[in-house]
Short mmCIF file of C-alpha atoms in Angstrom, two decimals:
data_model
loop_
_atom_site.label_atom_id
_atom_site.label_comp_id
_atom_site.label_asym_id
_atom_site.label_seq_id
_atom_site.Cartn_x
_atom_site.Cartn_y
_atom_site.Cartn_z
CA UNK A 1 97.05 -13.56 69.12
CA UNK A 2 94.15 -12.86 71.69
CA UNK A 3 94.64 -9.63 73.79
CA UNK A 4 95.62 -9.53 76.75
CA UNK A 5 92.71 -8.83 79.27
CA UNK A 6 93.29 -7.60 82.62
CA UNK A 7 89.89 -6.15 83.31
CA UNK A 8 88.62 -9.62 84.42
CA UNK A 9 91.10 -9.71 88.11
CA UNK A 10 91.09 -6.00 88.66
CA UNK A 11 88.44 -3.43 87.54
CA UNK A 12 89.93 -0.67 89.65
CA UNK A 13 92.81 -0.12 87.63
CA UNK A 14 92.38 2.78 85.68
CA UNK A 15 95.58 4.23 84.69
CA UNK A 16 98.45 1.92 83.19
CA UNK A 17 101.01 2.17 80.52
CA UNK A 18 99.84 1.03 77.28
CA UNK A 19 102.24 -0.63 74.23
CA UNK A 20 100.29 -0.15 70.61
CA UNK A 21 100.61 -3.79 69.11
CA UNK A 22 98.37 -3.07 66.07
CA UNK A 23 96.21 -0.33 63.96
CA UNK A 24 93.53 -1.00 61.83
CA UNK A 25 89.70 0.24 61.82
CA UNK A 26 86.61 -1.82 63.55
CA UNK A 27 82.88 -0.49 61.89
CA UNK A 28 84.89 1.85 59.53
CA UNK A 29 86.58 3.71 62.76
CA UNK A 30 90.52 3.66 63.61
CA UNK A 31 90.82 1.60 66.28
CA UNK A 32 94.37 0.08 68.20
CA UNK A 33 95.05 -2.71 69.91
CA UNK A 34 97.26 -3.13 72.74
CA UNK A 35 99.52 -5.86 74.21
CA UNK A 36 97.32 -5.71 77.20
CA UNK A 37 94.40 -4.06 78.52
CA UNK A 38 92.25 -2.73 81.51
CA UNK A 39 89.78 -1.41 79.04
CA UNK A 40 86.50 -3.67 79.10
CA UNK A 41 85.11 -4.17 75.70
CA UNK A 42 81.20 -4.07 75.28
CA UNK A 43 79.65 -7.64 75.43
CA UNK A 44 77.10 -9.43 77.90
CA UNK A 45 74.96 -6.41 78.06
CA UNK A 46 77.52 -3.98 79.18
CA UNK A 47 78.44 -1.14 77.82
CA UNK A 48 81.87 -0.80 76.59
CA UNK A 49 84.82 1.65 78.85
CA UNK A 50 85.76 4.98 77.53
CA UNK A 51 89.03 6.74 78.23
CA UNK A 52 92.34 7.71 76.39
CA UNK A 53 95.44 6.39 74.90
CA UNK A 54 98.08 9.24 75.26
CA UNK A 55 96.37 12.14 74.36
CA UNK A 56 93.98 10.27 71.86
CA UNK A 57 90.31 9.92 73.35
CA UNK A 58 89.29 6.19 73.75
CA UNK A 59 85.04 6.27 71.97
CA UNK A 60 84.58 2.61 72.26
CA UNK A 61 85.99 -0.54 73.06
CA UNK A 62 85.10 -3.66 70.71
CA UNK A 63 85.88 -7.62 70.70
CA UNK A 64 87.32 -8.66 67.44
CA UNK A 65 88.06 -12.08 65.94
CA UNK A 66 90.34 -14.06 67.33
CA UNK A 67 89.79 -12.59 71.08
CA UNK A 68 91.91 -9.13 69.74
CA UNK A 69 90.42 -5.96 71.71
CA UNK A 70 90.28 -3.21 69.85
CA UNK A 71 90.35 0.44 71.12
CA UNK A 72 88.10 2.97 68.57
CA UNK A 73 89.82 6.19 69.33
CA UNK A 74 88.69 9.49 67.92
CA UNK A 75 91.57 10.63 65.96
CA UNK A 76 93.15 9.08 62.79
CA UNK A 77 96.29 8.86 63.46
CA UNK A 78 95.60 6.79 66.76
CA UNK A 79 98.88 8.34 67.72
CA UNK A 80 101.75 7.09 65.80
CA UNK A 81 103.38 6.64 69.07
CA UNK A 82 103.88 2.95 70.05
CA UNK A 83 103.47 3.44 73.73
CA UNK A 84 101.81 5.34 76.31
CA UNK A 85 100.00 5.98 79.48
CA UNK A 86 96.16 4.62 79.26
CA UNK A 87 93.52 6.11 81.38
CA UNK A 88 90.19 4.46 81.64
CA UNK A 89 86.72 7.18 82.51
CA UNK A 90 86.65 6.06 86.24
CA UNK A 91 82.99 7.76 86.23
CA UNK A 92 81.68 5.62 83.74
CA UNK A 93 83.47 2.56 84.74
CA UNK A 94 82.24 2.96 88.52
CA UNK A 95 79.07 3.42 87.17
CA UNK A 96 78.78 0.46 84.93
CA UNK A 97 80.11 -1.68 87.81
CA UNK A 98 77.60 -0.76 89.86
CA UNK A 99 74.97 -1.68 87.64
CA UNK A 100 76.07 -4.47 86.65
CA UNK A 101 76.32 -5.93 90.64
CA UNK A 102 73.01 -4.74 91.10
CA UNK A 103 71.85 -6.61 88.13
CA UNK A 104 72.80 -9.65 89.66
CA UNK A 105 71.75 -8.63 93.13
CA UNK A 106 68.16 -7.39 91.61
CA UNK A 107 67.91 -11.04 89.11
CA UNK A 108 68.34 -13.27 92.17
CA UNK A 109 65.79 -10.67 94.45
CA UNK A 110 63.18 -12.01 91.94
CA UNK A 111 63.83 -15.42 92.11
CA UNK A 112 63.92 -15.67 95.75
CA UNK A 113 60.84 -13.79 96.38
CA UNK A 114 58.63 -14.92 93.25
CA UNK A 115 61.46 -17.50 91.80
CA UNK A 116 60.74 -15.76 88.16
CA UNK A 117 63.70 -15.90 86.15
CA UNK A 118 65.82 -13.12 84.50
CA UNK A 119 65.79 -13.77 80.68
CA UNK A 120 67.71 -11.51 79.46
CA UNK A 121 69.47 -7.56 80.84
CA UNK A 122 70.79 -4.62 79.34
CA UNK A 123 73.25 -2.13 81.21
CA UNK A 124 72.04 0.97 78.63
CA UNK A 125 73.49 4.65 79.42
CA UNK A 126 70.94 5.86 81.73
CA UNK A 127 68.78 2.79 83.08
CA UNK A 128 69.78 -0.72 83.15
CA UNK A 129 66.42 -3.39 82.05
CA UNK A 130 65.92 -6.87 83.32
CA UNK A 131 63.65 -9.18 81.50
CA UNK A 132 61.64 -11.45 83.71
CA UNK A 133 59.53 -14.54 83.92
CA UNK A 134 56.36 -12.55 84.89
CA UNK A 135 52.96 -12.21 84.12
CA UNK A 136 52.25 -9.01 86.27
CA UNK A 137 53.53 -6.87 88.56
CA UNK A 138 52.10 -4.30 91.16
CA UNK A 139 53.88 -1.69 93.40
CA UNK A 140 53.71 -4.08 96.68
CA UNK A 141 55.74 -7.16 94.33
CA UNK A 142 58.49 -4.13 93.43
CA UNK A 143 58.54 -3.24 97.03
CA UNK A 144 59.26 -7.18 98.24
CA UNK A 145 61.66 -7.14 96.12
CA UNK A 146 63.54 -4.16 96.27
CA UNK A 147 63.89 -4.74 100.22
CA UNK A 148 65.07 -7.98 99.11
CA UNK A 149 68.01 -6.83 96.81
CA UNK A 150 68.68 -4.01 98.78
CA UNK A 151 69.15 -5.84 102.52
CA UNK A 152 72.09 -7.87 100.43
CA UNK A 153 73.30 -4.11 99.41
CA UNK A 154 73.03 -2.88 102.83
CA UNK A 155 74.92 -5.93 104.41
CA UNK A 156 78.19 -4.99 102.30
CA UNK A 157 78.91 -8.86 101.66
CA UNK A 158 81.87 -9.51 99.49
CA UNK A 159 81.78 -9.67 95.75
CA UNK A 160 83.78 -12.46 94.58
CA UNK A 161 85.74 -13.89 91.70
CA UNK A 162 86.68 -17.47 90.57
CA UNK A 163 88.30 -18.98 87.81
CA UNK A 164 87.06 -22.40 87.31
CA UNK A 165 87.27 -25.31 84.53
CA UNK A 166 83.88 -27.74 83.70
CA UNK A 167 84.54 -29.45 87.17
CA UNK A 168 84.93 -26.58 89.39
CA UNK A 169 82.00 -24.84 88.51
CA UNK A 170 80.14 -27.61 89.73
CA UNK A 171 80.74 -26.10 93.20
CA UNK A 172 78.68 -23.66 92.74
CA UNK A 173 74.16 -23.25 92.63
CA UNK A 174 74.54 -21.12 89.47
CA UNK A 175 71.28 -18.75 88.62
CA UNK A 176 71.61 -20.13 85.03
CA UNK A 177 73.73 -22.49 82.99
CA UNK A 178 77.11 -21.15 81.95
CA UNK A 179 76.63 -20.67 78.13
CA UNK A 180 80.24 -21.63 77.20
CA UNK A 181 82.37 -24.63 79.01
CA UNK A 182 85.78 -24.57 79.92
CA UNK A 183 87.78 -21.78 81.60
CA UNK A 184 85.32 -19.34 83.16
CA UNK A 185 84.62 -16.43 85.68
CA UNK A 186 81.92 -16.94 88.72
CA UNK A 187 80.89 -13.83 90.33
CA UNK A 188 79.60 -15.05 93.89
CA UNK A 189 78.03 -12.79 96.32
CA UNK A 190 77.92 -15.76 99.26
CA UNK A 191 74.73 -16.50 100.22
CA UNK A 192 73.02 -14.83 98.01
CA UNK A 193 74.20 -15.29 93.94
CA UNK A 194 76.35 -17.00 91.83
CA UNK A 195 76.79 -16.31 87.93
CA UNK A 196 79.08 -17.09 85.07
CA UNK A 197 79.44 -13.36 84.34
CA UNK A 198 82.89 -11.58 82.24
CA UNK A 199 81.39 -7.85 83.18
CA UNK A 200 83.51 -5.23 85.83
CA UNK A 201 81.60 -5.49 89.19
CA UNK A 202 82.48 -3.78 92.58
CA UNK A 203 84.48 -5.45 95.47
CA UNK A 204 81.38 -5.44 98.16
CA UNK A 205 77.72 -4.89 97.58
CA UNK A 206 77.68 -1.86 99.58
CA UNK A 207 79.22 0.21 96.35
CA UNK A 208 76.40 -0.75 94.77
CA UNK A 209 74.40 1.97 97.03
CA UNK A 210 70.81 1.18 96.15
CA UNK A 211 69.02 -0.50 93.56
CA UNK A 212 65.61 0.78 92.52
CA UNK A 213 63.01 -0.31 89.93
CA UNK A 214 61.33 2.87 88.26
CA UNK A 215 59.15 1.39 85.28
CA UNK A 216 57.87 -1.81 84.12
CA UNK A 217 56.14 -3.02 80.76
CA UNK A 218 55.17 -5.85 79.48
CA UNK A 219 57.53 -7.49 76.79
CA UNK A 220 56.09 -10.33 74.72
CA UNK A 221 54.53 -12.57 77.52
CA UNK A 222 56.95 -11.26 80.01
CA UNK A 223 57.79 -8.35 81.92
CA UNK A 224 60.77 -5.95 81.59
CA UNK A 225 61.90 -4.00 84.82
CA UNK A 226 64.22 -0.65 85.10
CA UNK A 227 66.17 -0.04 87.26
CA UNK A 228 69.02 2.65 88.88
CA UNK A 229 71.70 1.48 91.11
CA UNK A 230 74.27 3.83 92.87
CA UNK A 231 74.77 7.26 91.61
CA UNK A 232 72.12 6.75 88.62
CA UNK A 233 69.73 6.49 91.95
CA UNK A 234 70.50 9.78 93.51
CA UNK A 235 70.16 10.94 90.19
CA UNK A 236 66.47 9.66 89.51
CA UNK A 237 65.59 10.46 93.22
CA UNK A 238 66.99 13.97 93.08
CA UNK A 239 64.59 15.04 89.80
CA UNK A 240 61.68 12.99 90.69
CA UNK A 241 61.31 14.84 94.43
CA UNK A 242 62.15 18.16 92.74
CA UNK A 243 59.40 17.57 90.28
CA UNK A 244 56.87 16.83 93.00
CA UNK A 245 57.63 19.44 95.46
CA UNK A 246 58.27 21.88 92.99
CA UNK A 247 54.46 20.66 91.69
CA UNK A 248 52.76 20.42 95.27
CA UNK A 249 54.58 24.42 95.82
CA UNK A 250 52.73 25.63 92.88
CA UNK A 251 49.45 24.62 93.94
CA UNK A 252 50.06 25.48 97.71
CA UNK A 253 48.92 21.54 98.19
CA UNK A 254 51.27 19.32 100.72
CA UNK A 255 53.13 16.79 98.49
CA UNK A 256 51.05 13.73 100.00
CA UNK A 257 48.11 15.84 98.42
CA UNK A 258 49.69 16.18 94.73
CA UNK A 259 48.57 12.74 93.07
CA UNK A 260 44.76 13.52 94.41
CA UNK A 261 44.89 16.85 93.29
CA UNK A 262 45.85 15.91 89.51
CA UNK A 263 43.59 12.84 89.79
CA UNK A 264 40.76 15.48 90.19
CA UNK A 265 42.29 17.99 87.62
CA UNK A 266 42.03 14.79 85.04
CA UNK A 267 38.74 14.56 85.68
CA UNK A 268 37.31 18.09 85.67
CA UNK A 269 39.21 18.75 82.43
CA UNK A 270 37.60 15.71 80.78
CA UNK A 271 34.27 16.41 81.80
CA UNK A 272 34.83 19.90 80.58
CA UNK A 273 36.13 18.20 77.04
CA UNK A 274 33.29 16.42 76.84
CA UNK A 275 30.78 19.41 77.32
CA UNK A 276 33.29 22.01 75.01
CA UNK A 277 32.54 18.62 72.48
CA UNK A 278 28.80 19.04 72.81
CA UNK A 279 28.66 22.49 72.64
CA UNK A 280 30.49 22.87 69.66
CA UNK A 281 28.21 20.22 68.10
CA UNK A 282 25.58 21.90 68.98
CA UNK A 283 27.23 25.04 67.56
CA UNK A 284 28.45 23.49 63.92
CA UNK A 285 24.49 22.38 63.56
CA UNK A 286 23.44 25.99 63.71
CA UNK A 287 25.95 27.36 62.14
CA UNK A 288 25.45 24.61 59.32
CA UNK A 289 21.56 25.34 59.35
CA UNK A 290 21.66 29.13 58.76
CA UNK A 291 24.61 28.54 55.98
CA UNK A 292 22.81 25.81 53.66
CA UNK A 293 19.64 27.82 54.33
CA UNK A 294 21.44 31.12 53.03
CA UNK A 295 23.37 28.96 49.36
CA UNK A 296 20.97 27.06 47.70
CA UNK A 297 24.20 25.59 46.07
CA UNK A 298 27.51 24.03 47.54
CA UNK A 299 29.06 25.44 50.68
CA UNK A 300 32.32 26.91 50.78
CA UNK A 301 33.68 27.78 54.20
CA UNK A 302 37.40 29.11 55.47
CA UNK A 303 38.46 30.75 59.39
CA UNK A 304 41.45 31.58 60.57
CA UNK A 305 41.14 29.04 63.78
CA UNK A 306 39.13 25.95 63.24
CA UNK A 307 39.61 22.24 64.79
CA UNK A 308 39.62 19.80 62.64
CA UNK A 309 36.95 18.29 64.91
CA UNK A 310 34.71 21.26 64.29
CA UNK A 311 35.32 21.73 61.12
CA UNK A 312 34.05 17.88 60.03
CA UNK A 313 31.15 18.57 62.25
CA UNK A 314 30.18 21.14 60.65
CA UNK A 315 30.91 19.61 56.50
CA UNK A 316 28.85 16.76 57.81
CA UNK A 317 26.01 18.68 58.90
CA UNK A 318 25.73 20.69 55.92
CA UNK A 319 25.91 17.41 53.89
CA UNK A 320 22.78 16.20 56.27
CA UNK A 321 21.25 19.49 55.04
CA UNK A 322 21.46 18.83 51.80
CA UNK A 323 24.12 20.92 50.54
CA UNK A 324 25.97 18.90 47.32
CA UNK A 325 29.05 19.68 48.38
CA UNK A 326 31.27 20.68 51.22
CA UNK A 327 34.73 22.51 51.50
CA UNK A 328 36.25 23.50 54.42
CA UNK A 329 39.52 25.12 55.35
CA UNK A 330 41.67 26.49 58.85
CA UNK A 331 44.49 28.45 59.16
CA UNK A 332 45.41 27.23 63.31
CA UNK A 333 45.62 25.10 65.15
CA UNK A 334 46.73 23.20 61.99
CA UNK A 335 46.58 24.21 58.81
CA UNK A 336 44.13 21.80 56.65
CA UNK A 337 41.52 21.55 53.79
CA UNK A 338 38.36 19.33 53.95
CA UNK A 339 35.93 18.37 51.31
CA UNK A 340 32.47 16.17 51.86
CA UNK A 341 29.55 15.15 49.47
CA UNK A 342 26.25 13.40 50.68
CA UNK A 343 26.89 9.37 51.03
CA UNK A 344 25.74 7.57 48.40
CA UNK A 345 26.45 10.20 46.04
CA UNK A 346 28.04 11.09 42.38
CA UNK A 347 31.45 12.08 42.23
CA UNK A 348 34.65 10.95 43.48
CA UNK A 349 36.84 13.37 45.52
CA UNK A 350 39.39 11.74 45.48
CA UNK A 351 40.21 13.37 41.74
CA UNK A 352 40.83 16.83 43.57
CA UNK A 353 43.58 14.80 45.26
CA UNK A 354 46.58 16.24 43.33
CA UNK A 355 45.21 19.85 42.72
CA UNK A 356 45.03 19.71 46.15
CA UNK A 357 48.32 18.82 47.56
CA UNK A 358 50.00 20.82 44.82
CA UNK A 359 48.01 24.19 46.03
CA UNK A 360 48.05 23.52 49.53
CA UNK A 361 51.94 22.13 49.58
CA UNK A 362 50.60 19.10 51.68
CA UNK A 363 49.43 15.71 51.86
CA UNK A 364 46.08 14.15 52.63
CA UNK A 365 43.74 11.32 51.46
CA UNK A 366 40.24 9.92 52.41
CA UNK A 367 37.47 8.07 50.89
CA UNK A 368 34.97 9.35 47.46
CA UNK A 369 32.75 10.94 49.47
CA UNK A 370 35.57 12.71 52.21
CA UNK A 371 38.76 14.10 51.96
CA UNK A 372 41.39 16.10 53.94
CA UNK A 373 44.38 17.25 52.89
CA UNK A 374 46.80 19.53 55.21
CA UNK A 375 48.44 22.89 54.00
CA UNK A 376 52.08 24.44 54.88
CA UNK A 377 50.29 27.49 56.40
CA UNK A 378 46.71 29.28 56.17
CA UNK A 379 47.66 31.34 53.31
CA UNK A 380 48.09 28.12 51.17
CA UNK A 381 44.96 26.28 53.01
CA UNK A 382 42.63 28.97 51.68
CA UNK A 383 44.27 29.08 48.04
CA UNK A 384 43.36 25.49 48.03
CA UNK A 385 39.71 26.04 48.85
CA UNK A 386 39.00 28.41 46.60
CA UNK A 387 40.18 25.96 43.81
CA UNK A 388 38.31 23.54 44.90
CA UNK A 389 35.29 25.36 45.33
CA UNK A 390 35.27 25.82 42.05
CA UNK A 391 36.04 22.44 40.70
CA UNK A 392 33.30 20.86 42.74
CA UNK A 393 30.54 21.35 40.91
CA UNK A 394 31.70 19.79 37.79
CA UNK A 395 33.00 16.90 40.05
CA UNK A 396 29.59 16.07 42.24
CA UNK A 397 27.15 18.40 41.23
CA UNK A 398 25.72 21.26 42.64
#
């Protein structure tokens, strides 16, 4: 028989006295089910209720067939007692109710003020997502519609509930077609939304506290919003001015200044990237010069600290040289070995592949004429060279 749900007429019951109708597991976890229940079962895009059976803590709460509820409680035994008092996490509940209102509250914000549609939401642990009919977005749009949503908050309308068959629900301008017919729930903030929803919402809109989009990206052709309502907000708002005062503080700058001041930062660091770039071009070319100049046969090169970066530049421009061959090898930032031959040219490098990776204790690839492989530490990166270096000339030449 289908369990009992009383979750649906009251979400503010959190404590009640629970009977243990059945045991059995749900997803290879002991689970129980109960003659009747407060505990709201994940589905819709809500998270499921957490709480305890007796002693026995309550991990997750699951629809099974037939309409049965079951309770996945962390303990085996799910308490061979048959009944006992139930308490539901109030925290999380609240929480989850407040989301979920705001959901509904944010959804029909959109459609009043751009009338795009919500395709799809998602109540997740830390930020709740809204899918909408959007192409783009900007900061003014979120701010429409955030005044929007949160005016309803601010008013502290009534949240309301209503059971009603195929008929009935005609009575109300639903956001979108009920998916199932029949019995079913409306949630109704007057004058503002009406939804066939089965999710734990909050008697007025002023519980809701504030709703506040944080992010957007674009999903498909669409765009998908997060958002905070409640105590998630004061959360989000409490870290995000802590990280900008504490920022501004550190660079004696007033917070208003902050965003210019890194906007600057950005671009003095990549202007000095770009010269550092150049320089060490120009570097690798005369380093590369004097060391083909002073080995009349293939160039073998290892340091301690070497970019990838400048190491290439500098294989390549002994290659340009004419050297016949090219190894190169770094200890930091990243351990790594690099081989190069001039392009067209005899040889494939690629056949040093497994002597490689075996000495180095890494993994690499490339093309005939270039290869790099990287190395579990300098030690091994140099080992590697020094192979090569010696396999090289019967490979290419030189």
């Amino acid at each position: 028989m289908p369990s009992t749900r009383l979750d649906y007429d009251d979400a503010y019951t959190t404590t009640f006295a629970a009977r243990i109708v059945a045991r059995d597991t749900h997803a290879g976890r002991p689970a129980v089910e109960l003659d009747t229940t407060y505990f709201y079962p994940e589905s819709g895009g809500q998270e499921a209720d957490h709480g305890r059976i007796g002693a026995v803590p309550v991990v997750d709460v699951q629809n099974g067939e037939d309409g049965r509820i079951w309770h996945v409680v962390d303990a085996p035994s799910a308490g061979e007692v048959t009944d006992a008092g139930a308490e539901i996490d109030w925290t999380r509940r609240f929480d989850h109710m407040q989301q979920h209102t705001g959901q509904h509250i944010l959804s029909a914000a959109f459609e009043r003020v751009r009338n795009a549609a919500t395709l799809s939401s998602r109540l997740g642990e830390e930020r709740a997502t809204i899918e909408v009919d959007l192409r783009s977005a900007d900061w003014a749009l979120v701010d429409e519609v955030e005044r929007a949503a949160n005016a309803i908050v601010w008013e502290d309308r009534e949240v309301l509930r209503h059971w009603v068959d195929d008929e009935g629900v005609q009575r109300f301008e639903l956001r979108k077609p009920p998916k199932f017919s029949g019995r079913i729930r409306i949630v109704e903030i007057p004058g503002w939304d009406a939804s066939a929803c089965g999710g734990t919402h909050v008697r007025r809109t002023g519980e809701v506290g504030l709703v506040k989009i944080v992010r957007w990206e674009r999903v498909r052709d669409n765009l998908r919003f997060e958002f905070v309502c409640g105590a998630r907000g004061l959360r989000d708002y409490a870290w995000r001015t802590e990280a900008l005062l504490e920022g501004a503080r550190r660079r004696t700058l007033h917070d208003t200044q902050l965003i210019g001041h890194l906007e600057k930062a950005a671009a003095e660091r990549d202007e000095l990237a770009k010269r550092v770039r150049e320089l060490s071009a120009r570097l690798a070319g005369i380093e590369a010069a004097a060391r083909v100049a002073g080995s009349p046969g293939g160039v073998a090169e290892a340091r301690d600290r070497w970019t990838r970066d400048e190491a290439r530049a500098f294989a390549f421009r002994c290659v340009e040289l004419g050297a016949p061959w090219v190894a190169v090898a770094a200890g930091t930032p990243e351990a790594f070995v690099m081989l190069a031959r001039p392009k067209p040219g005899a040889g494939d490098l690629r056949t040093l592949l497994p002597g490689l990776t075996e000495r180095s204790r890494g993994k690499g690839g490339g093309s005939p004429d270039a290869i790099t492989v990287t190395a579990s530490d300098g030690g091994m990166a140099r080992a590697a060279l020094e192979w090569a270096a010696s396999e090289l000339p019967g490979v290419v030449g030189g």
